[in-house]
């Protein structure tokens, strides 16, 4: 058996910027493992860059609790390639920027379910956060709806199982479920806050389960739900 901390987080909108974008701010559908670590660090009151090794030792899984969709907006930024008064006043050409935001496709708020290797200090931190919880960027504030402890069964062979949440894109899955391919997602911070090797995941953006034809990974069964660790 594996003891996990289950946390439900909600918010109006989210933005989890893709690490390979530059001027165009595209967003993943769900927070990468490194972002989940950042959420844990924030509620625990840990300083930036102080928690990578400690929190990397934990396992994390995530699922959508509400159907999700992306909104795309365009903005015109100041062109600061050359510094002068006219540029800062917005006189002349500006730089068009595209931004993606994640919102609920039904209802007013989006939600995610986090599964984290159980730790008493982290449980208390989510019940009484040291810093506000943000869904990506600082202005995308969220809140914690539920904190509980789950006793789950460890599973490696997910073949024939219905899996909730993010799962490796190397899995063979059955057709019929609305899933997105989220590619180029970081799992851990390397030296110098570099993202290291990037990974690809399937993610059911409508919150439903994905029927797996074949696939093996570190996963769990919590109640009637199968999940895979990021």
Coordinates of N, CA and C in Angstrom, one line a residue:
X1 N 0.8 -1.2 0.0 CA 0.0 0.0 0.0 C 0.9 1.3 0.0
X2 N 0.3 2.3 -0.6 CA 1.1 3.6 -0.6 C 0.1 4.7 -0.1
X3 N 0.6 5.4 0.9 CA -0.2 6.5 1.5 C 0.0 7.8 0.7
X4 N -1.1 8.4 0.3 CA -1.0 9.6 -0.5 C -1.8 10.7 0.1
X5 N -1.3 11.9 -0.1 CA -2.1 13.1 0.3 C -2.9 13.6 -1.0
X6 N -4.2 13.7 -0.8 CA -5.1 14.2 -1.9 C -5.5 15.6 -1.6
X7 N -5.3 16.5 -2.6 CA -5.6 17.9 -2.5 C -6.4 18.3 -3.7
X8 N -7.5 19.0 -3.5 CA -8.3 19.6 -4.5 C -8.1 21.1 -4.6
X9 N -7.7 21.6 -5.7 CA -7.4 23.0 -5.9 C -8.3 23.6 -7.0
X10 N -8.8 24.8 -6.8 CA -9.7 25.4 -7.8 C -9.3 26.9 -8.0
X11 N -9.7 27.4 -9.1 CA -9.4 28.8 -9.5 C -10.2 29.2 -10.7
X12 N -10.2 30.5 -11.0 CA -10.9 31.0 -12.1 C -10.3 30.7 -13.4
X13 N -8.9 30.7 -13.5 CA -8.2 30.4 -14.7 C -6.7 30.1 -14.3
X14 N -6.0 29.5 -15.3 CA -4.6 29.1 -15.0 C -3.8 29.4 -16.2
X15 N -2.5 29.5 -16.0 CA -1.5 29.6 -17.1 C -0.2 28.9 -16.7
X16 N 0.1 27.8 -17.3 CA 1.3 27.0 -17.1 C 2.2 27.1 -18.3
X17 N 3.0 28.1 -18.3 CA 3.7 28.4 -19.5 C 4.6 27.3 -20.0
X18 N 4.6 27.0 -21.3 CA 5.4 26.0 -21.9 C 6.9 26.5 -21.9
X19 N 7.8 25.6 -21.5 CA 9.2 26.0 -21.3 C 9.9 26.3 -22.6
X20 N 9.4 25.9 -23.7 CA 10.1 26.1 -24.9 C 9.5 27.3 -25.7
X21 N 8.6 28.0 -25.1 CA 8.1 29.2 -25.8 C 8.9 30.4 -25.4
X22 N 8.9 31.4 -26.2 CA 9.7 32.7 -25.9 C 8.7 33.8 -25.8
X23 N 8.5 34.6 -26.9 CA 7.6 35.7 -26.9 C 6.2 35.3 -26.9
X24 N 5.8 34.1 -27.3 CA 4.5 33.6 -27.3 C 4.2 32.8 -26.1
X25 N 3.3 33.2 -25.2 CA 3.1 32.5 -24.0 C 2.0 31.4 -24.1
X26 N 2.4 30.2 -24.6 CA 1.5 29.1 -24.6 C 1.4 28.4 -23.3
X27 N 0.4 27.6 -23.1 CA 0.2 27.0 -21.8 C -0.1 25.5 -21.9
X28 N 0.4 24.7 -20.9 CA 0.0 23.3 -20.8 C -1.4 23.3 -20.2
X29 N -2.1 22.2 -20.4 CA -3.4 22.0 -19.8 C -3.4 21.7 -18.3
X30 N -2.3 21.2 -17.9 CA -2.1 20.9 -16.4 C -0.7 21.3 -16.0
X31 N -0.6 21.6 -14.7 CA 0.8 22.0 -14.2 C 1.8 20.9 -14.3
X32 N 3.0 21.1 -14.8 CA 4.0 20.2 -14.9 C 4.4 19.7 -13.5
X33 N 5.2 18.7 -13.4 CA 5.6 18.2 -12.1 C 6.4 19.3 -11.3
X34 N 7.2 20.1 -12.0 CA 8.0 21.1 -11.4 C 7.1 22.2 -10.8
X35 N 6.0 22.5 -11.5 CA 5.0 23.5 -11.0 C 4.3 22.9 -9.7
X36 N 3.9 21.6 -9.8 CA 3.3 21.0 -8.6 C 4.3 21.1 -7.4
X37 N 5.6 20.9 -7.6 CA 6.6 21.0 -6.6 C 6.6 22.5 -6.1
X38 N 6.4 23.4 -7.0 CA 6.4 24.8 -6.6 C 5.2 25.2 -5.7
X39 N 4.0 24.5 -6.1 CA 2.8 24.7 -5.3 C 3.0 24.2 -3.8
X40 N 3.6 23.0 -3.7 CA 3.9 22.4 -2.4 C 4.9 23.3 -1.7
X41 N 5.9 23.8 -2.3 CA 6.9 24.7 -1.7 C 6.2 26.0 -1.2
X42 N 5.3 26.6 -2.0 CA 4.6 27.8 -1.6 C 3.8 27.7 -0.4
X43 N 3.0 26.6 -0.3 CA 2.1 26.5 0.8 C 3.0 26.1 2.1
X44 N 4.2 25.5 1.8 CA 5.0 25.2 2.9 C 5.9 26.3 3.4
X45 N 5.9 27.4 2.6 CA 6.7 28.6 3.0 C 8.2 28.4 2.7
X46 N 8.5 27.6 1.7 CA 10.0 27.4 1.4 C 10.4 28.5 0.4
X47 N 11.7 28.8 0.6 CA 12.3 29.9 -0.3 C 12.6 29.3 -1.7
X48 N 12.6 30.2 -2.7 CA 12.9 29.8 -4.0 C 14.3 29.1 -4.1
X49 N 14.3 28.1 -4.9 CA 15.6 27.3 -5.2 C 16.1 26.5 -4.0
X50 N 15.3 26.4 -2.9 CA 15.7 25.7 -1.7 C 15.1 24.3 -1.6
X51 N 14.2 24.0 -2.5 CA 13.4 22.8 -2.2 C 13.5 21.7 -3.3
X52 N 14.3 21.9 -4.3 CA 14.3 21.0 -5.5 C 14.6 19.6 -5.1
X53 N 15.7 19.3 -4.4 CA 16.1 18.0 -4.1 C 15.1 17.3 -3.1
X54 N 14.7 18.1 -2.1 CA 13.7 17.5 -1.1 C 12.4 17.1 -1.8
X55 N 11.8 18.0 -2.6 CA 10.5 17.7 -3.1 C 10.6 16.8 -4.3
X56 N 11.7 16.7 -5.0 CA 11.9 15.8 -6.1 C 11.8 14.3 -5.7
X57 N 12.0 14.1 -4.4 CA 12.0 12.7 -3.9 C 10.5 12.2 -3.8
X58 N 9.5 13.1 -3.9 CA 8.1 12.7 -3.7 C 7.5 12.3 -5.1
X59 N 6.4 11.5 -5.1 CA 5.7 11.2 -6.3 C 4.5 12.1 -6.4
X60 N 4.1 12.4 -7.6 CA 3.0 13.3 -7.9 C 2.1 12.8 -9.0
X61 N 0.8 12.8 -8.9 CA -0.1 12.5 -9.9 C -1.2 13.6 -10.0
X62 N -1.8 13.8 -11.1 CA -2.8 14.9 -11.2 C -3.9 14.5 -12.2
X63 N -5.1 15.0 -11.9 CA -6.2 14.8 -12.7 C -7.1 16.1 -12.8
X64 N -7.8 16.2 -13.9 CA -8.7 17.4 -14.0 C -10.1 17.0 -13.3
X65 N -10.5 17.9 -12.5 CA -11.8 17.7 -11.8 C -13.0 18.4 -12.5
X66 N -12.6 19.2 -13.5 CA -13.7 19.9 -14.3 C -13.2 19.8 -15.7
X67 N -14.2 19.9 -16.7 CA -13.8 19.9 -18.1 C -13.0 21.2 -18.3
X68 N -11.9 21.1 -19.2 CA -11.1 22.3 -19.4 C -11.1 22.7 -20.9
X69 N -10.8 23.9 -21.1 CA -10.5 24.4 -22.5 C -9.5 25.6 -22.4
X70 N -9.0 25.9 -23.6 CA -8.0 27.0 -23.7 C -8.6 28.2 -24.4
X71 N -8.3 29.4 -23.8 CA -8.6 30.6 -24.4 C -7.4 31.3 -24.9
X72 N -7.5 31.9 -26.1 CA -6.3 32.5 -26.7 C -6.6 34.0 -26.9
X73 N -5.6 34.8 -26.3 CA -5.8 36.3 -26.4 C -4.5 36.9 -27.1
X74 N -4.7 38.0 -27.8 CA -3.6 38.7 -28.4 C -3.4 40.0 -27.7
X75 N -2.1 40.4 -27.5 CA -1.8 41.7 -26.8 C -0.6 42.3 -27.6
X76 N -0.6 43.6 -27.5 CA 0.5 44.3 -28.2 C 1.4 44.9 -27.1
X77 N 2.7 44.4 -27.1 CA 3.7 44.8 -26.1 C 4.5 45.9 -26.7
X78 N 5.1 46.7 -25.8 CA 6.1 47.7 -26.2 C 7.3 47.1 -26.8
X79 N 7.8 47.7 -27.9 CA 9.0 47.2 -28.5 C 10.2 47.8 -27.8
X80 N 11.0 47.0 -27.0 CA 12.1 47.6 -26.3 C 13.4 47.2 -26.8
X81 N 13.5 46.7 -28.1 CA 14.8 46.3 -28.6 C 15.7 47.5 -28.7
X82 N 15.2 48.7 -28.9 CA 16.0 49.9 -28.8 C 15.3 50.8 -27.8
X83 N 16.1 51.3 -26.9 CA 15.6 52.1 -25.8 C 15.6 53.6 -26.1
X84 N 14.4 54.1 -26.2 CA 14.2 55.6 -26.3 C 12.8 56.0 -25.9
X85 N 12.6 57.3 -25.8 CA 11.4 57.8 -25.2 C 10.2 57.4 -26.1
X86 N 10.3 57.5 -27.4 CA 9.2 57.1 -28.3 C 8.8 55.7 -28.1
X87 N 9.7 54.8 -28.0 CA 9.4 53.3 -27.8 C 8.6 53.1 -26.5
X88 N 9.1 53.8 -25.4 CA 8.4 53.6 -24.1 C 7.0 54.2 -24.1
X89 N 6.8 55.2 -25.0 CA 5.5 55.8 -25.0 C 4.5 55.0 -26.0
X90 N 5.1 54.0 -26.6 CA 4.3 53.2 -27.5 C 4.1 53.8 -28.9
X91 N 4.9 54.8 -29.2 CA 4.9 55.4 -30.6 C 5.6 54.5 -31.6
X92 N 4.9 54.1 -32.7 CA 5.5 53.3 -33.7 C 5.0 51.8 -33.5
X93 N 5.7 50.9 -34.1 CA 5.3 49.5 -34.1 C 5.4 48.9 -32.7
X94 N 4.4 48.0 -32.4 CA 4.5 47.3 -31.2 C 4.7 45.8 -31.5
X95 N 4.9 45.0 -30.5 CA 5.1 43.6 -30.7 C 3.9 42.7 -30.3
X96 N 3.3 42.1 -31.3 CA 2.1 41.3 -31.0 C 2.5 40.0 -30.3
X97 N 1.8 39.7 -29.2 CA 2.0 38.5 -28.4 C 0.7 37.7 -28.2
X98 N 0.9 36.4 -28.3 CA -0.3 35.5 -28.1 C -0.1 34.8 -26.7
X99 N -1.2 34.8 -26.0 CA -1.3 34.2 -24.7 C -2.4 33.2 -24.6
X100 N -2.1 32.0 -24.0 CA -3.1 31.0 -23.7 C -3.5 30.9 -22.3
X101 N -4.7 30.8 -22.0 CA -5.2 30.6 -20.6 C -6.1 29.4 -20.5
X102 N -6.0 28.7 -19.4 CA -6.9 27.5 -19.1 C -8.0 27.9 -18.3
X103 N -9.2 27.6 -18.7 CA -10.5 27.9 -18.0 C -11.4 26.6 -18.0
X104 N -12.4 26.6 -17.2 CA -13.4 25.5 -17.2 C -14.3 25.7 -18.4
X105 N -14.5 24.6 -19.1 CA -15.4 24.6 -20.3 C -16.9 24.6 -19.8
X106 N -17.1 24.2 -18.6 CA -18.4 24.2 -18.0 C -18.3 24.7 -16.6
X107 N -19.2 25.6 -16.2 CA -19.1 26.2 -14.9 C -18.1 27.4 -14.8
X108 N -18.0 28.0 -13.6 CA -17.2 29.2 -13.5 C -15.8 28.9 -13.1
X109 N -15.5 27.8 -12.5 CA -14.1 27.6 -12.0 C -13.6 26.2 -12.4
X110 N -12.3 26.2 -12.6 CA -11.6 25.0 -13.0 C -11.0 24.3 -11.7
X111 N -10.8 23.0 -11.8 CA -10.2 22.3 -10.7 C -9.3 21.2 -11.0
X112 N -8.3 20.9 -10.2 CA -7.4 19.8 -10.3 C -7.3 19.0 -9.0
X113 N -7.1 17.7 -9.2 CA -6.9 16.9 -8.0 C -5.4 16.5 -8.0
X114 N -4.7 16.8 -6.9 CA -3.3 16.4 -6.8 C -3.2 15.2 -5.8
X115 N -2.3 14.3 -6.2 CA -2.0 13.2 -5.4 C -0.5 13.2 -5.1
X116 N -0.1 13.3 -3.8 CA 1.3 13.5 -3.4 C 1.7 12.5 -2.4
X117 N 2.9 12.0 -2.5 CA 3.4 11.1 -1.4 C 3.2 11.7 -0.1
X118 N 2.6 10.9 0.8 CA 2.2 11.5 2.1 C 3.3 12.0 2.9
X119 N 3.1 13.2 3.5 CA 4.1 13.9 4.4 C 3.3 14.7 5.3
X120 N 3.4 14.5 6.6 CA 2.6 15.2 7.6 C 2.8 16.7 7.6
X121 N 4.0 17.2 7.3 CA 4.3 18.6 7.3 C 3.5 19.2 6.1
X122 N 3.6 18.5 4.9 CA 2.9 19.0 3.7 C 1.4 19.0 3.9
X123 N 0.9 18.0 4.6 CA -0.6 18.0 4.9 C -1.0 19.2 5.7
X124 N -0.2 19.5 6.7 CA -0.5 20.7 7.6 C -0.3 22.0 6.8
X125 N 0.6 22.0 5.8 CA 0.9 23.2 5.0 C -0.3 23.5 4.1
X126 N -0.9 22.4 3.5 CA -2.1 22.6 2.7 C -3.3 23.1 3.5
X127 N -3.4 22.7 4.7 CA -4.5 23.1 5.6 C -4.3 24.5 6.1
X128 N -3.1 25.0 6.1 CA -2.8 26.3 6.6 C -1.6 26.9 5.8
X129 N -1.8 27.3 4.5 CA -0.8 27.7 3.6 C 0.0 28.9 4.1
X130 N 1.3 28.9 3.9 CA 2.2 30.0 4.3 C 2.1 31.1 3.2
X131 N 2.0 30.8 1.9 CA 1.9 31.7 0.9 C 0.6 31.4 0.0
X132 N 0.1 32.4 -0.7 CA -1.1 32.1 -1.5 C -0.8 31.1 -2.6
X133 N -1.8 30.4 -2.9 CA -1.6 29.4 -4.0 C -2.0 30.0 -5.4
X134 N -1.0 29.8 -6.3 CA -1.2 30.4 -7.7 C -1.2 29.2 -8.7
X135 N -2.1 29.3 -9.7 CA -2.2 28.3 -10.7 C -1.3 28.8 -11.9
X136 N 0.0 28.7 -11.7 CA 0.9 29.1 -12.7 C 1.5 30.5 -12.4
X137 N 0.9 31.6 -12.9 CA 1.5 32.9 -12.6 C 0.8 33.5 -11.4
X138 N 1.5 34.5 -10.8 CA 1.1 35.0 -9.5 C -0.4 35.6 -9.5
X139 N -0.8 36.1 -10.7 CA -2.2 36.7 -10.7 C -3.3 35.7 -10.9
X140 N -2.9 34.4 -11.1 CA -3.9 33.3 -11.3 C -4.1 32.6 -9.9
X141 N -4.7 33.3 -9.0 CA -4.8 32.8 -7.7 C -5.9 31.7 -7.6
X142 N -5.6 30.7 -6.7 CA -6.5 29.6 -6.5 C -6.8 29.4 -5.1
X143 N -7.5 28.4 -4.8 CA -7.8 28.1 -3.4 C -7.9 26.5 -3.2
X144 N -7.7 26.1 -2.0 CA -7.7 24.7 -1.6 C -9.1 24.3 -1.1
X145 N -9.7 23.4 -1.8 CA -11.1 23.0 -1.4 C -11.2 21.8 -0.5
X146 N -10.2 20.9 -0.6 CA -10.2 19.6 0.1 C -8.8 19.1 0.4
X147 N -8.6 18.6 1.5 CA -7.3 17.9 1.9 C -7.7 16.6 2.6
X148 N -7.2 15.5 2.1 CA -7.5 14.2 2.7 C -6.3 13.2 2.5
X149 N -6.3 12.1 3.2 CA -5.3 11.1 3.1 C -5.9 9.9 2.5
X150 N -5.2 9.3 1.5 CA -5.7 8.1 0.8 C -4.7 7.0 0.9
X151 N -5.3 5.8 1.2 CA -4.5 4.6 1.1 C -4.7 3.9 -0.2
X152 N -3.6 3.9 -1.0 CA -3.7 3.4 -2.4 C -2.8 2.2 -2.6
X153 N -3.2 1.4 -3.6 CA -2.5 0.2 -4.0 C -1.5 0.6 -5.2
X154 N -0.3 0.2 -5.0 CA 0.7 0.5 -6.1 C 0.5 -0.4 -7.3
X155 N 0.5 0.1 -8.5 CA 0.3 -0.6 -9.7 C 1.3 -0.2 -10.7
X156 N 1.9 -1.2 -11.5 CA 2.8 -0.9 -12.5 C 2.3 -1.2 -13.9
X157 N 1.6 -2.3 -14.1 CA 1.0 -2.6 -15.4 C -0.4 -2.0 -15.4
X158 N -0.6 -1.0 -16.3 CA -1.9 -0.4 -16.4 C -2.7 -0.9 -17.6
X159 N -2.2 -1.9 -18.3 CA -2.9 -2.5 -19.4 C -4.3 -2.9 -19.1
X160 N -5.2 -2.4 -19.9 CA -6.6 -2.8 -19.7 C -7.3 -2.0 -18.6
X161 N -6.6 -1.0 -18.0 CA -7.2 -0.2 -16.9 C -7.7 1.1 -17.5
X162 N -8.6 1.7 -16.8 CA -9.1 3.1 -17.1 C -8.4 4.0 -16.2
X163 N -7.6 4.9 -16.8 CA -6.7 5.8 -16.0 C -7.2 7.2 -16.0
X164 N -7.2 7.8 -14.9 CA -7.6 9.2 -14.8 C -6.3 10.1 -14.8
X165 N -6.5 11.3 -15.3 CA -5.4 12.3 -15.3 C -4.3 12.0 -16.3
X166 N -3.1 12.7 -16.0 CA -2.0 12.6 -17.0 C -1.4 11.2 -17.0
X167 N -1.0 10.8 -18.2 CA -0.3 9.5 -18.3 C 0.7 9.6 -19.5
X168 N 1.8 8.8 -19.4 CA 2.8 8.9 -20.5 C 2.3 8.7 -21.9
X169 N 2.8 9.5 -22.8 CA 2.4 9.4 -24.2 C 2.9 8.2 -24.9
X170 N 3.7 7.4 -24.2 CA 4.2 6.1 -24.7 C 3.2 5.0 -24.5
X171 N 2.1 5.3 -23.8 CA 1.1 4.3 -23.6 C 0.2 4.2 -24.9
X172 N -0.3 3.0 -25.1 CA -1.2 2.8 -26.2 C -2.6 2.9 -25.6
X173 N -3.4 3.8 -26.1 CA -4.8 4.0 -25.5 C -5.8 3.8 -26.6
X174 N -7.0 3.5 -26.1 CA -8.2 3.2 -27.0 C -8.8 4.6 -27.4
X175 N -9.4 4.6 -28.6 CA -10.0 5.7 -29.2 C -11.4 6.0 -28.4
X176 N -11.9 7.2 -28.5 CA -13.2 7.4 -28.0 C -13.1 8.4 -26.8
X177 N -11.9 8.7 -26.3 CA -11.8 9.7 -25.2 C -11.2 11.0 -25.7
X178 N -11.7 12.1 -25.3 CA -11.1 13.4 -25.7 C -9.8 13.6 -24.9
X179 N -8.7 13.4 -25.5 CA -7.4 13.6 -24.9 C -6.5 14.6 -25.7
X180 N -5.6 15.3 -25.0 CA -4.7 16.2 -25.6 C -3.3 15.6 -25.4
X181 N -2.4 15.9 -26.4 CA -1.0 15.5 -26.2 C -0.2 16.8 -25.7
X182 N 0.3 16.7 -24.5 CA 1.1 17.8 -24.0 C 2.5 17.3 -24.1
X183 N 3.3 18.0 -25.0 CA 4.7 17.6 -25.2 C 5.6 18.6 -24.6
X184 N 6.8 18.1 -24.3 CA 7.9 19.0 -23.8 C 7.6 19.5 -22.4
X185 N 7.2 18.6 -21.5 CA 7.0 19.0 -20.1 C 8.1 18.6 -19.2
X186 N 8.6 19.5 -18.3 CA 9.7 19.2 -17.4 C 9.2 18.4 -16.2
X187 N 10.1 17.6 -15.7 CA 9.8 16.8 -14.5 C 10.6 17.2 -13.3
X188 N 11.8 17.8 -13.5 CA 12.6 18.2 -12.4 C 13.5 19.3 -12.8
X189 N 14.0 20.0 -11.8 CA 15.0 21.1 -12.1 C 16.4 20.5 -12.1
X190 N 17.2 20.9 -13.1 CA 18.6 20.5 -13.1 C 19.4 21.7 -12.5
X191 N 20.7 21.6 -12.5 CA 21.6 22.6 -12.0 C 21.3 23.9 -12.8
X192 N 21.3 25.0 -12.0 CA 21.0 26.3 -12.6 C 19.6 26.6 -13.0
X193 N 18.7 25.8 -12.4 CA 17.2 25.9 -12.6 C 16.8 25.6 -14.0
X194 N 17.7 24.8 -14.7 CA 17.3 24.3 -16.0 C 16.3 23.2 -15.9
X195 N 15.5 23.1 -16.9 CA 14.3 22.1 -16.9 C 14.8 20.7 -17.2
X196 N 15.9 20.4 -17.7 CA 16.4 19.1 -18.0 C 15.6 18.4 -19.1
X197 N 15.6 17.1 -19.0 CA 14.9 16.3 -20.1 C 13.4 16.6 -20.0
X198 N 12.8 16.7 -21.2 CA 11.3 17.0 -21.3 C 10.6 15.7 -21.6
X199 N 9.3 15.7 -21.2 CA 8.5 14.5 -21.3 C 7.2 14.8 -22.0
X200 N 6.6 13.8 -22.6 CA 5.3 13.9 -23.3 C 4.2 13.2 -22.5
X201 N 3.0 13.8 -22.4 CA 1.9 13.1 -21.7 C 0.6 13.2 -22.5
X202 N -0.3 12.2 -22.3 CA -1.6 12.3 -22.7 C -2.4 12.9 -21.5
X203 N -3.4 13.7 -21.8 CA -4.2 14.3 -20.7 C -5.7 14.4 -21.2
X204 N -6.6 13.8 -20.5 CA -8.1 13.9 -20.8 C -8.6 15.3 -20.3
X205 N -8.7 16.2 -21.2 CA -9.1 17.6 -20.8 C -10.5 17.7 -20.3
X206 N -11.3 16.6 -20.5 CA -12.7 16.7 -20.1 C -12.9 16.0 -18.7
X207 N -11.8 15.5 -18.1 CA -11.8 14.9 -16.8 C -12.2 13.5 -16.7
X208 N -12.4 12.9 -17.9 CA -12.8 11.5 -17.9 C -11.6 10.5 -17.9
X209 N -11.9 9.2 -17.8 CA -10.8 8.2 -17.8 C -10.4 7.8 -19.2
X210 N -9.2 7.4 -19.3 CA -8.6 6.9 -20.6 C -8.4 5.4 -20.5
X211 N -9.0 4.7 -21.4 CA -8.8 3.2 -21.4 C -7.4 2.9 -22.0
X212 N -6.6 2.3 -21.3 CA -5.2 1.9 -21.7 C -5.2 0.5 -22.3
X213 N -4.7 0.5 -23.6 CA -4.5 -0.8 -24.2 C -3.3 -1.5 -23.6
X214 N -2.2 -0.8 -23.5 CA -0.9 -1.4 -23.0 C -0.1 -0.2 -22.5
X215 N 0.6 -0.5 -21.3 CA 1.5 0.5 -20.8 C 1.9 0.2 -19.4
X216 N 3.2 0.4 -19.1 CA 3.7 0.2 -17.7 C 4.4 1.5 -17.2
X217 N 4.1 1.8 -15.9 CA 4.7 3.0 -15.3 C 4.4 2.9 -13.8
X218 N 5.0 3.8 -13.0 CA 4.7 3.8 -11.6 C 3.3 4.4 -11.4
X219 N 2.4 3.7 -10.9 CA 1.0 4.2 -10.7 C 0.4 3.6 -9.5
X220 N -0.8 4.1 -9.2 CA -1.6 3.6 -8.0 C -3.1 3.4 -8.4
X221 N -3.7 2.7 -7.5 CA -5.2 2.6 -7.6 C -5.7 3.1 -6.3
X222 N -6.4 4.2 -6.3 CA -7.0 4.9 -5.1 C -8.5 4.7 -5.2
X223 N -9.1 3.8 -4.4 CA -10.5 3.5 -4.6 C -10.7 2.9 -5.9
X224 N -11.6 3.5 -6.7 CA -11.8 2.9 -8.1 C -11.1 3.7 -9.2
X225 N -10.1 4.5 -8.8 CA -9.4 5.3 -9.8 C -8.0 4.8 -9.9
X226 N -7.5 4.6 -11.2 CA -6.1 4.4 -11.4 C -5.5 5.7 -11.9
X227 N -4.3 5.9 -11.4 CA -3.5 7.1 -11.8 C -2.1 6.8 -12.0
X228 N -1.4 7.6 -12.8 CA 0.1 7.4 -13.0 C 0.8 8.6 -12.5
X229 N 2.0 8.4 -11.9 CA 2.8 9.4 -11.4 C 3.5 10.2 -12.5
X230 N 3.6 11.5 -12.4 CA 4.3 12.3 -13.4 C 5.8 12.0 -13.4

